[in-house]
Each structure stands twice: as structure tokens, then as C-alpha cells.
Amino acid sequence: QKEVEQNSGPLSVPEGAIASLNCTYSDRVSQSFFWYRQYSGKSPELIMSIYSNGDKEDGRFTAQLNKASQYVSLLIRDSQPSDSATYLCAVNKDNQGGKLIFGQGTELSVKP
Amino acid sequence: DVKVTQSSRYLVKRTGEKVFLECVQDMDHENMFWYRQDPGLGLRLIYFSYDVKMKEKGDIPEGYSVSREKKERFSLILESASTNQTSMYLCASRRSHRGWADTQYFGPGTRLTVL
């Protein structure tokens, strides 16, 4: 079992719809969770971080964390074609020398 | 804003050459990382460092070495480049290995082709 798992996609949604990206992790000691967006040929950029159970909203983006279920998700409301990218979930464990564990990424395609 | 820079965006080298990839961050971060990214394989950690002159192996260190002589600079060295090292190389930095909430910031990447 991979430490961080994401559906590889591609996930296709129409413009204006809600895109839902999911991530599960295996280690209960995980403390902090990050969502990165990566456009083709570019480097990952941070979108959201979340540390506590519940929802965290930033503009059109909402991160949701459920530590009991070991599940973190990213919702993108009013999806735009410019949101088309690969979304990487990353998890931090305190005893790993500062390194993040990344999922394989989910490719999102928003169709006009 | 944190800035992580990498010495080259594109690099073409020949098999057997020694290759140096440089990464510099300007925010006094303790942690620095080198990844490679290949289609279908995701991000794979090569080496990381949590202080000057400290280095730790990641998941795929074979064929690579690193150097961290100054806090702001982390170099990745391919001792004898091979075609299977053709990849996108990404450097990242993070404020502290003790800061569980700290974000990791990426450089723009170096696309290396080994012929």
C-alpha cells in the first residue's frame, strides 16, 4: 500500500462545475497536509495547506481533512479551463526530517 | 516571497559526463530537497538536507551525490550521466525540518537530457 494515494485520473469536469479531488494516506501520525497544482512542464505550486479536521476555504478552493478516515480532499468550485492541471497531495510526518510524502497526482481537465 | 532558483531550465549532456545542478534559495531555509519527476512515476526524492553539510538519502540516491557547503545552496551531482537519468529535476526548500506545518517551495525545474 502506498503511503499517499490519489486517483490518477484524468478527471474531466465541465466549466463551472465542482471538481472533487481525493487523497488517502496510510500513517495516522501524519500531521499536515498540502495540495499542490502543477501545470504541464512547470513545477508544483502550493494551493492549500490544512492541519485540523474540517474544512478550510480559500477563494474557489476548499480543503477537507478527516483524520479518523485518513482522508483529505480538495474541492474546486466554479471550475475554469485554467484549473486544468495535475494536483498533488502531500503529507508531512514529524519524524521524516522535514520531507513530504507525495501522491502520484490527479490530472484534472476542465472542458469549456 | 520565497524564491528558489535553479541554474538551468534546460540542459543537454552526453553519456559519461559529470553534471552539476545548482539550487539556491533566498529565505534562510534549513531544509532543501532534490527530486526527479518522470511521466507515470510521480515525484521521487533523490536526496535531502536539513542543515549545512548534512545530507540524507531519499528513495532513489543511486547514481547521484549532493553537496551543501552553504545554507542557501544545494547541489546535485551526476557523477557519470546515463541516458536513464534523462528527467525533470526539481529542487525544493522548506523552513525547518522541525516545523511540521512548514510548506515546501519548489524551484522552476531543470529538464535534463542525456544523449
mmCIF file of C-alpha atoms in Angstrom, chain B:
data_model
loop_
_atom_site.group_PDB
_atom_site.id
_atom_site.type_symbol
_atom_site.label_atom_id
_atom_site.label_comp_id
_atom_site.label_asym_id
_atom_site.label_seq_id
_atom_site.Cartn_x
_atom_site.Cartn_y
_atom_site.Cartn_z
ATOM 1 C CA ASP B 1 8.022 35.612 -1.114
ATOM 2 C CA VAL B 2 10.268 32.591 -1.073
ATOM 3 C CA LYS B 3 12.406 32.275 -4.136
ATOM 4 C CA VAL B 4 14.050 29.033 -5.210
ATOM 5 C CA THR B 5 16.182 29.236 -8.322
ATOM 6 C CA GLN B 6 17.846 26.536 -10.371
ATOM 7 C CA SER B 7 20.889 27.115 -12.532
ATOM 8 C CA SER B 8 19.421 25.937 -15.830
ATOM 9 C CA ARG B 9 15.944 25.359 -17.259
ATOM 10 C CA TYR B 10 17.205 23.027 -19.981
ATOM 11 C CA LEU B 11 20.425 21.051 -20.128
ATOM 12 C CA VAL B 12 21.778 18.569 -22.671
ATOM 13 C CA LYS B 13 24.710 16.366 -21.708
ATOM 14 C CA ARG B 14 26.466 13.312 -23.097
ATOM 15 C CA THR B 15 26.673 9.876 -21.503
ATOM 16 C CA GLY B 16 29.545 9.680 -19.043
ATOM 17 C CA GLU B 17 29.773 13.415 -18.386
ATOM 18 C CA LYS B 18 29.788 14.763 -14.847
ATOM 19 C CA VAL B 19 26.772 17.019 -14.389
ATOM 20 C CA PHE B 20 26.175 19.671 -11.747
ATOM 21 C CA LEU B 21 22.701 21.013 -10.998
ATOM 22 C CA GLU B 22 22.613 24.012 -8.692
ATOM 23 C CA CYS B 23 19.801 25.224 -6.499
ATOM 24 C CA VAL B 24 19.707 28.436 -4.459
ATOM 25 C CA GLN B 25 17.069 29.666 -2.017
ATOM 26 C CA ASP B 26 16.921 33.150 -0.531
ATOM 27 C CA MET B 27 14.892 32.612 2.652
ATOM 28 C CA ASP B 28 17.421 31.079 5.028
ATOM 29 C CA HIS B 29 15.647 27.708 4.872
ATOM 30 C CA GLU B 30 17.190 24.764 6.683
ATOM 31 C CA ASN B 31 15.675 22.011 4.560
ATOM 32 C CA MET B 32 16.488 21.508 0.890
ATOM 33 C CA PHE B 33 15.472 18.680 -1.436
ATOM 34 C CA TRP B 34 16.201 17.229 -4.852
ATOM 35 C CA TYR B 35 13.523 15.306 -6.751
ATOM 36 C CA ARG B 36 13.203 13.877 -10.189
ATOM 37 C CA GLN B 37 9.881 13.629 -11.950
ATOM 38 C CA ASP B 38 9.078 11.219 -14.758
ATOM 39 C CA PRO B 39 5.762 10.502 -16.504
ATOM 40 C CA GLY B 40 3.806 7.849 -14.633
ATOM 41 C CA LEU B 41 6.297 7.715 -11.736
ATOM 42 C CA GLY B 42 5.476 10.948 -9.949
ATOM 43 C CA LEU B 43 7.913 12.868 -7.792
ATOM 44 C CA ARG B 44 10.747 10.764 -6.439
ATOM 45 C CA LEU B 45 13.070 12.053 -3.750
ATOM 46 C CA ILE B 46 16.764 11.712 -4.547
ATOM 47 C CA TYR B 47 18.474 13.416 -1.598
ATOM 48 C CA PHE B 48 17.619 15.959 1.032
ATOM 49 C CA SER B 49 19.445 18.060 3.578
ATOM 50 C CA TYR B 50 18.313 19.566 6.864
ATOM 51 C CA ASP B 51 21.417 21.638 7.548
ATOM 52 C CA VAL B 52 24.713 22.774 6.100
ATOM 53 C CA LYS B 53 26.987 19.821 5.332
ATOM 54 C CA MET B 54 24.190 17.396 6.263
ATOM 55 C CA LYS B 55 22.653 15.088 3.698
ATOM 56 C CA GLU B 56 20.224 12.212 3.747
ATOM 57 C CA LYS B 57 19.427 9.676 1.052
ATOM 58 C CA GLY B 58 15.975 9.745 -0.380
ATOM 59 C CA ASP B 59 14.219 6.981 -2.268
ATOM 60 C CA ILE B 60 16.465 6.835 -5.357
ATOM 61 C CA PRO B 61 20.006 8.059 -4.493
ATOM 62 C CA GLU B 62 21.899 5.652 -6.771
ATOM 63 C CA GLY B 63 23.972 7.443 -9.382
ATOM 64 C CA TYR B 64 23.695 10.810 -7.610
ATOM 65 C CA SER B 65 25.528 12.730 -4.931
ATOM 66 C CA VAL B 66 24.889 16.103 -3.302
ATOM 67 C CA SER B 67 26.769 18.938 -1.705
ATOM 68 C CA ARG B 68 25.622 21.559 0.775
ATOM 69 C CA GLU B 69 28.541 23.795 1.725
ATOM 70 C CA LYS B 70 26.407 26.887 2.292
ATOM 71 C CA LYS B 71 22.926 27.115 3.730
ATOM 72 C CA GLU B 72 21.399 28.731 0.649
ATOM 73 C CA ARG B 73 22.862 26.352 -1.934
ATOM 74 C CA PHE B 74 22.217 22.655 -2.564
ATOM 75 C CA SER B 75 23.939 20.973 -5.493
ATOM 76 C CA LEU B 76 23.026 17.711 -7.188
ATOM 77 C CA ILE B 77 25.843 15.859 -8.932
ATOM 78 C CA LEU B 78 25.532 13.136 -11.535
ATOM 79 C CA GLU B 79 28.956 11.515 -11.355
ATOM 80 C CA SER B 80 28.682 9.828 -14.754
ATOM 81 C CA ALA B 81 25.483 10.718 -16.565
ATOM 82 C CA SER B 82 23.488 7.943 -18.166
ATOM 83 C CA THR B 83 20.517 8.033 -20.516
ATOM 84 C CA ASN B 84 18.175 6.763 -17.787
ATOM 85 C CA GLN B 85 18.890 9.966 -15.871
ATOM 86 C CA THR B 86 17.084 11.995 -18.518
ATOM 87 C CA SER B 87 14.351 13.636 -16.484
ATOM 88 C CA MET B 88 12.903 16.795 -14.964
ATOM 89 C CA TYR B 89 14.858 17.674 -11.808
ATOM 90 C CA LEU B 90 13.137 19.745 -9.168
ATOM 91 C CA CYS B 91 14.724 21.449 -6.197
ATOM 92 C CA ALA B 92 12.667 22.469 -3.168
ATOM 93 C CA SER B 93 13.254 24.155 0.161
ATOM 94 C CA ARG B 94 11.453 24.274 3.489
ATOM 95 C CA ARG B 95 11.979 26.484 6.509
ATOM 96 C CA SER B 96 12.790 23.780 9.036
ATOM 97 C CA HIS B 97 12.693 20.005 9.392
ATOM 98 C CA ARG B 98 11.146 20.624 12.832
ATOM 99 C CA GLY B 99 8.291 22.725 11.523
ATOM 100 C CA TRP B 100 5.553 20.230 10.811
ATOM 101 C CA ALA B 101 3.354 22.935 9.279
ATOM 102 C CA ASP B 102 6.055 24.374 7.036
ATOM 103 C CA THR B 103 5.430 24.488 3.326
ATOM 104 C CA GLN B 104 7.820 23.122 0.747
ATOM 105 C CA TYR B 105 8.592 25.552 -2.093
ATOM 106 C CA PHE B 106 9.776 24.374 -5.489
ATOM 107 C CA GLY B 107 12.180 25.853 -7.993
ATOM 108 C CA PRO B 108 11.279 26.072 -11.697
ATOM 109 C CA GLY B 109 12.926 22.762 -12.567
ATOM 110 C CA THR B 110 15.744 21.663 -14.873
ATOM 111 C CA ARG B 111 14.897 19.430 -17.792
ATOM 112 C CA LEU B 112 17.996 17.319 -18.333
ATOM 113 C CA THR B 113 18.536 15.279 -21.466
ATOM 114 C CA VAL B 114 21.409 12.798 -21.550
ATOM 115 C CA LEU B 115 22.364 11.658 -25.057
#
